Amino acid sequence: MAGPVYHIIGGEVGAKARQLLARHEHMIAQINDARGEVASLIEHGYTTPAAREKFSPFFTRFADGAAQTIDGLTGIAEYLKIVVDAFGELDANLGTAFDKKS
């Protein structure tokens, strides 16, 4: 019975983790820009009771949910970093164990 196959290219996995963190920052900045634009719109261009009572809270919930979802990218990036570190450490330990047996 064949066991699992592991193929880890540490540089690629680490680069993807960094790329995801950069995307996270960019996407959060975009959400924050949209928050400011909508707040300005409600303050200056869409100043109705419904805008303040219904639309503003709706958009706030949307933006909060989007930011929370986007924050998941940090967890994914951290996981990828752990994979790279763990497999690198495992490989080093296996190499050391082999040296002791030879």
Tab-separated table of C-alpha atoms in Angstrom:
chain	number	residue	atom	x	y	z
A	1	MET	CA	0.000	0.000	0.000
A	2	ALA	CA	1.497	3.285	-1.066
A	3	GLY	CA	1.724	6.057	1.477
A	4	PRO	CA	1.116	9.732	0.928
A	5	VAL	CA	3.310	11.701	-1.439
A	6	TYR	CA	4.708	14.994	-0.184
A	7	HIS	CA	5.996	17.612	-2.580
A	8	ILE	CA	6.777	20.951	-0.952
A	9	ILE	CA	8.669	23.716	-2.719
A	10	GLY	CA	9.398	25.946	0.247
A	11	GLY	CA	10.208	29.011	-1.817
A	12	GLU	CA	6.951	28.820	-3.744
A	13	VAL	CA	4.834	28.129	-0.687
A	14	GLY	CA	6.536	30.920	1.284
A	15	ALA	CA	6.144	33.340	-1.629
A	16	LYS	CA	2.441	32.507	-1.877
A	17	ALA	CA	2.034	33.176	1.858
A	18	ARG	CA	3.632	36.612	1.442
A	19	GLN	CA	1.492	37.285	-1.631
A	20	LEU	CA	-1.682	36.433	0.289
A	21	LEU	CA	-0.702	38.832	3.075
A	22	ALA	CA	-0.116	41.585	0.512
A	23	ARG	CA	-3.501	40.857	-1.077
A	24	HIS	CA	-5.091	40.994	2.369
A	25	GLU	CA	-3.664	44.458	3.000
A	26	HIS	CA	-4.774	45.678	-0.428
A	27	MET	CA	-8.294	44.285	-0.073
A	28	ILE	CA	-8.744	45.719	3.433
A	29	ALA	CA	-7.598	49.099	2.112
A	30	GLN	CA	-10.195	48.825	-0.664
A	31	ILE	CA	-12.962	48.011	1.840
A	32	ASN	CA	-11.902	50.958	3.999
A	33	ASP	CA	-11.927	53.250	0.955
A	34	ALA	CA	-15.444	52.058	0.136
A	35	ARG	CA	-16.521	52.724	3.738
A	36	GLY	CA	-15.291	56.297	3.422
A	37	GLU	CA	-16.964	56.790	0.062
A	38	VAL	CA	-20.308	55.499	1.319
A	39	ALA	CA	-20.070	57.566	4.507
A	40	SER	CA	-19.372	60.651	2.399
A	41	LEU	CA	-22.256	59.799	0.086
A	42	ILE	CA	-24.662	59.465	3.014
A	43	GLU	CA	-23.362	62.715	4.483
A	44	HIS	CA	-23.452	64.768	1.275
A	45	GLY	CA	-25.267	63.104	-1.616
A	46	TYR	CA	-27.800	60.654	-0.272
A	47	THR	CA	-29.117	62.324	2.849
A	48	THR	CA	-32.509	60.777	3.376
A	49	PRO	CA	-33.960	59.146	6.479
A	50	ALA	CA	-33.844	55.764	4.741
A	51	ALA	CA	-30.197	56.269	3.817
A	52	ARG	CA	-29.280	56.874	7.449
A	53	GLU	CA	-31.604	54.292	8.990
A	54	LYS	CA	-31.418	51.431	6.495
A	55	PHE	CA	-28.692	51.825	3.886
A	56	SER	CA	-25.880	52.925	6.191
A	57	PRO	CA	-26.260	49.994	8.639
A	58	PHE	CA	-26.671	47.596	5.710
A	59	PHE	CA	-23.428	48.772	4.148
A	60	THR	CA	-21.655	48.657	7.513
A	61	ARG	CA	-22.710	45.015	7.992
A	62	PHE	CA	-21.597	44.232	4.452
A	63	ALA	CA	-18.197	45.894	4.895
A	64	ASP	CA	-17.663	44.259	8.299
A	65	GLY	CA	-18.500	40.836	6.858
A	66	ALA	CA	-16.254	41.374	3.860
A	67	ALA	CA	-13.381	42.467	6.103
A	68	GLN	CA	-13.892	39.433	8.336
A	69	THR	CA	-13.810	37.135	5.309
A	70	ILE	CA	-10.724	38.845	3.924
A	71	ASP	CA	-9.039	38.493	7.331
A	72	GLY	CA	-9.170	34.742	6.717
A	73	LEU	CA	-6.288	35.234	4.288
A	74	THR	CA	-3.978	35.921	7.225
A	75	GLY	CA	-4.818	32.524	8.708
A	76	ILE	CA	-4.195	30.827	5.380
A	77	ALA	CA	-0.859	32.614	5.005
A	78	GLU	CA	0.170	31.660	8.552
A	79	TYR	CA	-0.725	28.033	7.845
A	80	LEU	CA	1.437	28.043	4.712
A	81	LYS	CA	4.351	29.477	6.706
A	82	ILE	CA	3.920	26.697	9.280
A	83	VAL	CA	3.971	24.089	6.492
A	84	VAL	CA	7.237	25.456	5.109
A	85	ASP	CA	8.853	25.677	8.547
A	86	ALA	CA	7.630	22.252	9.681
A	87	PHE	CA	8.733	20.403	6.565
A	88	GLY	CA	12.074	22.207	6.585
A	89	GLU	CA	12.605	21.238	10.220
A	90	LEU	CA	11.512	17.650	9.574
A	91	ASP	CA	13.901	17.331	6.649
A	92	ALA	CA	16.775	18.738	8.708
A	93	ASN	CA	16.000	16.363	11.585
A	94	LEU	CA	15.823	13.375	9.261
A	95	GLY	CA	19.162	14.338	7.763
A	96	THR	CA	20.697	14.618	11.224
A	97	ALA	CA	19.259	11.241	12.236
A	98	PHE	CA	20.724	9.673	9.108
A	99	ASP	CA	24.146	11.137	9.885
A	100	LYS	CA	24.042	9.538	13.345
A	101	LYS	CA	23.279	6.103	11.847
A	102	SER	CA	26.068	6.174	9.252
